[in-house]
Coordinates of N, CA and C in Angstrom, one line a residue:
X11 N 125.2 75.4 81.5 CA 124.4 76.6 82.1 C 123.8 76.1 83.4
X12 N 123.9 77.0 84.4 CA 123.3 76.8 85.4 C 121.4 77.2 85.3
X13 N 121.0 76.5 86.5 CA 119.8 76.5 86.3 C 119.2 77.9 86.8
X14 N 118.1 78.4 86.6 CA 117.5 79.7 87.1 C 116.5 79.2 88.1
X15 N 117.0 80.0 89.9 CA 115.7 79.4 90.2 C 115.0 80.5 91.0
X16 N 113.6 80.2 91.3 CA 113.0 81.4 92.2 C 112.9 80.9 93.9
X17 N 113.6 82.2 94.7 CA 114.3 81.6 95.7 C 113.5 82.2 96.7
X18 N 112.4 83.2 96.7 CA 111.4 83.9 97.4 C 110.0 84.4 96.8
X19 N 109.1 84.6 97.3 CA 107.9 84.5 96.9 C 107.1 85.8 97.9
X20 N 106.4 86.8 97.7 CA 105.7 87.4 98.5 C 104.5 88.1 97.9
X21 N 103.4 88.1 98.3 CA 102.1 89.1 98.0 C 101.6 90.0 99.2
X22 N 100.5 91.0 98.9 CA 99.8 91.4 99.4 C 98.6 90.5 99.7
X23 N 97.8 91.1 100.7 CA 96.4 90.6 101.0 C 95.7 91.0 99.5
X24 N 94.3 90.2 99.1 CA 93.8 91.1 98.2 C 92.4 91.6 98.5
X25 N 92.2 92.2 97.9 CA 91.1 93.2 97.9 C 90.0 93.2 96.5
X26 N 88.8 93.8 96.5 CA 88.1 93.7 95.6 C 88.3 94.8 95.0
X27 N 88.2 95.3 93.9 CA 88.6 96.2 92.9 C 87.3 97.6 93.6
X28 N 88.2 98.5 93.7 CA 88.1 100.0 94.8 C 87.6 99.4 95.7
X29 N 87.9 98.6 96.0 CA 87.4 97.9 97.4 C 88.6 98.8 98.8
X30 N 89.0 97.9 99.5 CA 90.2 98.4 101.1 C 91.7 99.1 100.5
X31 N 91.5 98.5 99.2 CA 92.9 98.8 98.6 C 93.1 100.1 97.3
X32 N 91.3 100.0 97.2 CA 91.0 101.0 96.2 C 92.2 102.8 95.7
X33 N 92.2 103.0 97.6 CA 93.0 104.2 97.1 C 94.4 104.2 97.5
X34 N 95.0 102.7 97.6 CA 96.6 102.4 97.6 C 97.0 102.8 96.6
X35 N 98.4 103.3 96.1 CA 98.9 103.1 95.4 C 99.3 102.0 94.1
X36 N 99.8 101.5 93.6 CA 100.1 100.5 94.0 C 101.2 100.0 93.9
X37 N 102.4 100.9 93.4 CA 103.7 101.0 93.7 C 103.7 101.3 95.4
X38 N 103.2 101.2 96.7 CA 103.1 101.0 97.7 C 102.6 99.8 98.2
X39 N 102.0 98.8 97.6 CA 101.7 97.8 97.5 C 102.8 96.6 96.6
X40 N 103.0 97.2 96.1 CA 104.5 96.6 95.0 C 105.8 96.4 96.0
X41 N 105.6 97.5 96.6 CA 107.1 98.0 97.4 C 107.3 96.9 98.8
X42 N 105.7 96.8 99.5 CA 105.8 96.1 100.2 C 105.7 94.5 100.0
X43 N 105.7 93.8 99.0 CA 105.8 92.4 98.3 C 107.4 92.6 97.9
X44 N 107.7 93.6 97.7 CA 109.3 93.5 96.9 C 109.9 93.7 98.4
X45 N 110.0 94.6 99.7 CA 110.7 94.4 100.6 C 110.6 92.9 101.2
X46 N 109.3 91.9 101.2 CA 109.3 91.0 102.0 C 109.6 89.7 101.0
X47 N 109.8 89.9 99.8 CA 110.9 89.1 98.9 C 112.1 89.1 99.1
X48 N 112.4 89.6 99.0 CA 114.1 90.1 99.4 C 114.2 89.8 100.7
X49 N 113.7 89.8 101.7 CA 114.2 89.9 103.5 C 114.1 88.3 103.0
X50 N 113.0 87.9 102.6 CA 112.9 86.1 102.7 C 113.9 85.6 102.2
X51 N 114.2 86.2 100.7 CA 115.4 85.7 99.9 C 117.2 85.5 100.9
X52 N 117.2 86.5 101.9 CA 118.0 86.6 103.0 C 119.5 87.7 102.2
X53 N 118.7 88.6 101.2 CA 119.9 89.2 100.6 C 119.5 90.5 100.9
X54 N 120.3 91.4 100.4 CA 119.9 93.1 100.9 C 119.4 93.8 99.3
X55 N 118.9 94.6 99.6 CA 117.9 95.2 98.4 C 119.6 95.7 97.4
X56 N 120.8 95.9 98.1 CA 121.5 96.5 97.1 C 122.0 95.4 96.4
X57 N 121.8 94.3 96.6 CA 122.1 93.0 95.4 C 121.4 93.0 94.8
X58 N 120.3 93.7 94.3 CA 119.2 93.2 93.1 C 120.0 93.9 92.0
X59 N 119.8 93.4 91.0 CA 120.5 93.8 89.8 C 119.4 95.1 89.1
X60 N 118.3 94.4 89.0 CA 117.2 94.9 88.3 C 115.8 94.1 88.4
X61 N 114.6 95.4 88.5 CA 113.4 94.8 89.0 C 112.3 95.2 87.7
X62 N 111.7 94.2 87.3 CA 110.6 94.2 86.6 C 109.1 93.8 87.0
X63 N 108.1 94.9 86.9 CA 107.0 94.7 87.2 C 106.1 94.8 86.1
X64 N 105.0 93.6 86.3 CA 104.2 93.8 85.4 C 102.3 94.4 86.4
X65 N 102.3 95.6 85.2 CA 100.7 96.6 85.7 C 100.2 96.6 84.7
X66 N 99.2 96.8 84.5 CA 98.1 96.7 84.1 C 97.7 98.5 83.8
X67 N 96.9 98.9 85.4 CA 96.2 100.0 84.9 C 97.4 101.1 85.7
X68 N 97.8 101.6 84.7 CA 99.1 102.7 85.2 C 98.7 104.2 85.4
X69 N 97.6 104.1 85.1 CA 97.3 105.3 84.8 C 97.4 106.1 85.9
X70 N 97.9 107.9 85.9 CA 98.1 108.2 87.4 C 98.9 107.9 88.1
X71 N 99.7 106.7 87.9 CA 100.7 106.1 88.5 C 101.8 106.8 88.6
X72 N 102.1 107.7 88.0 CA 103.6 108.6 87.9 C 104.6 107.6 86.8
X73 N 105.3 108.3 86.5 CA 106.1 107.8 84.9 C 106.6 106.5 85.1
X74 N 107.2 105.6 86.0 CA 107.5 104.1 86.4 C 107.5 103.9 87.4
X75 N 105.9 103.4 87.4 CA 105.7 102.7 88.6 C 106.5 101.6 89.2
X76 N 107.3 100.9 88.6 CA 108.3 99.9 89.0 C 109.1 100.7 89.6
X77 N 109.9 101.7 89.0 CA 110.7 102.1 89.9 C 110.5 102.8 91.1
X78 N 109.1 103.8 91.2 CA 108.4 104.0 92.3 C 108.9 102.8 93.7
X79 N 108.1 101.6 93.5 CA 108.2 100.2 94.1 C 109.6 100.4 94.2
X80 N 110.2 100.0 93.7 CA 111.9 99.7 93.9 C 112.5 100.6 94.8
X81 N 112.3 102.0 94.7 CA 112.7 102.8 95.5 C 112.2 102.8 97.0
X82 N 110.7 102.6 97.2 CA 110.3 102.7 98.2 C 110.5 101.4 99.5
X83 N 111.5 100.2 98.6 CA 111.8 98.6 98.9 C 113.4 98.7 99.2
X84 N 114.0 100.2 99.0 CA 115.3 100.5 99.2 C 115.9 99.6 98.0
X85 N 115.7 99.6 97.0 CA 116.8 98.9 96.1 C 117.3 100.5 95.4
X86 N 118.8 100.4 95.1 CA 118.8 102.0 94.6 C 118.6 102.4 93.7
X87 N 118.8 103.5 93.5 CA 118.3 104.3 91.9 C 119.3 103.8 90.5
X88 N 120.9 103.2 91.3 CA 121.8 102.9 90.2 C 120.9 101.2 90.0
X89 N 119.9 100.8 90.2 CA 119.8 99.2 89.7 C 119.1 99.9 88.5
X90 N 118.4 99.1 87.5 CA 117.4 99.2 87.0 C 115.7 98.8 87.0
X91 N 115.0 99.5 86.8 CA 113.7 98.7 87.0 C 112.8 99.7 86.2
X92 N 112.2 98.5 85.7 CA 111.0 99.1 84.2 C 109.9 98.2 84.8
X93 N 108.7 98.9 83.7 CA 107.4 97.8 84.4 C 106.9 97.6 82.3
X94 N 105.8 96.4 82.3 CA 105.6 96.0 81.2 C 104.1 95.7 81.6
X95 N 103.4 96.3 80.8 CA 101.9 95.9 80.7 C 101.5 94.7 79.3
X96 N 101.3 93.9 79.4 CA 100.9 92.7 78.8 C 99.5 92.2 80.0
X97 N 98.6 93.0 80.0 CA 97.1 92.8 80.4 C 97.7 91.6 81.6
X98 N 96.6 90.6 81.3 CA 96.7 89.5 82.3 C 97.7 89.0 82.7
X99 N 98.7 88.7 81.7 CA 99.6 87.8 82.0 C 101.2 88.8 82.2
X100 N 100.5 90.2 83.0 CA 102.0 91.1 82.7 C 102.8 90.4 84.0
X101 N 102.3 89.8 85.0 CA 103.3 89.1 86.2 C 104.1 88.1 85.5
X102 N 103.7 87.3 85.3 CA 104.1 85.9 84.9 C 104.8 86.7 83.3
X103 N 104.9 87.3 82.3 CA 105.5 87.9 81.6 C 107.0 88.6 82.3
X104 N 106.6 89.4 83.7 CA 107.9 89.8 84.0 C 109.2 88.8 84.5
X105 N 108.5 87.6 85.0 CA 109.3 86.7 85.4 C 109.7 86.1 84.3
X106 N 109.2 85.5 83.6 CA 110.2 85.2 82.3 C 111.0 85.9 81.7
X107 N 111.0 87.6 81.7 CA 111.8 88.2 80.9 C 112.9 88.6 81.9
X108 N 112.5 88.2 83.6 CA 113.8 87.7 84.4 C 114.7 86.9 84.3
X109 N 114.0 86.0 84.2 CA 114.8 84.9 83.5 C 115.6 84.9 82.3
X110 N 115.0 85.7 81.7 CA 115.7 85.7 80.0 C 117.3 86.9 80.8
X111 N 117.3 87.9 81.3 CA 118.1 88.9 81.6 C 119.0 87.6 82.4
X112 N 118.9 86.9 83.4 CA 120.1 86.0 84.0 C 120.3 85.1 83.0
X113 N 119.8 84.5 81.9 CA 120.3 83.7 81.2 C 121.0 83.9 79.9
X114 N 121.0 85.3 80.1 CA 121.9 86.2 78.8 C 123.0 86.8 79.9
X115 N 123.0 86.9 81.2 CA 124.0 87.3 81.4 C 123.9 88.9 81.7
X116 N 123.0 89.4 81.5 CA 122.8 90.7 81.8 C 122.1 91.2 83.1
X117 N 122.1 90.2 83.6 CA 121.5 90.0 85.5 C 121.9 89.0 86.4
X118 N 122.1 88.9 87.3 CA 122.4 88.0 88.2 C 121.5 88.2 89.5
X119 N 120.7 88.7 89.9 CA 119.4 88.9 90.7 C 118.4 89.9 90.4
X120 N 117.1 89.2 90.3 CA 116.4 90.0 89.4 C 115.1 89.7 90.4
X121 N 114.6 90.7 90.9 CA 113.3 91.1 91.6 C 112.0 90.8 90.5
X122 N 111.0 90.5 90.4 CA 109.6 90.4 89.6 C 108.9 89.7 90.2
X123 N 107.2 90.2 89.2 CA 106.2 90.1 89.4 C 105.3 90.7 88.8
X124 N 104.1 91.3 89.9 CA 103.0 92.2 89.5 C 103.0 93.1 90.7
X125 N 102.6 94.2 89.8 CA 101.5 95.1 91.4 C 100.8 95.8 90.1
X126 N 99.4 96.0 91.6 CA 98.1 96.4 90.9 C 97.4 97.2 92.1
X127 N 96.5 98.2 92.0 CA 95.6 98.6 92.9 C 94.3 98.9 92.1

C-alpha cells in the first residue's frame, strides 16, 4: 500500500467569536482555505474527488455547508462533499476519514478540514 500524504495546508486569519468574522459565513471562509489548498497543492479544483468538512455550529448555515464551500472553491457539483460535526475534534476527524476514503479506494484526492464562523 502506498502511503497517504498531506500535500497542502491552508487557513484563514482568526478572529474572536462574533468578533471581524462574526457575520462571515463560514462556508465563505471554508471556500477560501479550500481554494488556497488546492492552488498550493498545484492541481485544479476538478481533481478533488471529494471534500469533507468538519463544523461545529451549522446552524443557519443552509443544508451542507461543505458543499456550500466546495462550490464556491469551484470543485463541481459531480464530486462529493458532506460535513461531520464531532464538536472539537470535527477537523482532525475529517482528515482521517480522508484518509480512510483513499485507503479503501473510494478516493484518490480528498480536500478536508474545518470551517467555522
Amino acid at each position: 500500500m502506498e502511503d497517504i500524504v498531506i500535500v497542502s495546508a491552508a487557513r484563514t486569519a482568526v478572529g474572536s467569536f462574533n468578533g471581524i468574522f462574526g457575520t462571515t459565513p463560514a462556508h465563505i471562509l471554508g471556500s477560501a482555505a479550500l481554494k488556497a489548498a488546492i492552488e498550493r497543492a498545484g492541481i485544479a479544483p476538478e481533481d478533488v474527488d471529494e471534500v469533507i468538512l468538519g463544523q461545529v455550529l451549522t446552524a443557519a448555515q443552509g443544508q451542507n455547508p461543505a458543499r456550500i464551500a466546495a462550490r464556491h472553491a469551484g470543485i463541481p457539483d459531480a464530486k462529493t462533499a458532506f460535513g461531520i460535526n464531532q464538536v472539537c475534534g470535527s477537523g482532525l476527524r475529517a482528515v482521517a476519514l480522508a484518509a480512510q476514503q483513499i485507503r479503501t479506494g473510494e478516493s484518490d484526492i480528498v480536500v478536508a478540514g474545518g470551517q467555522e464562523s
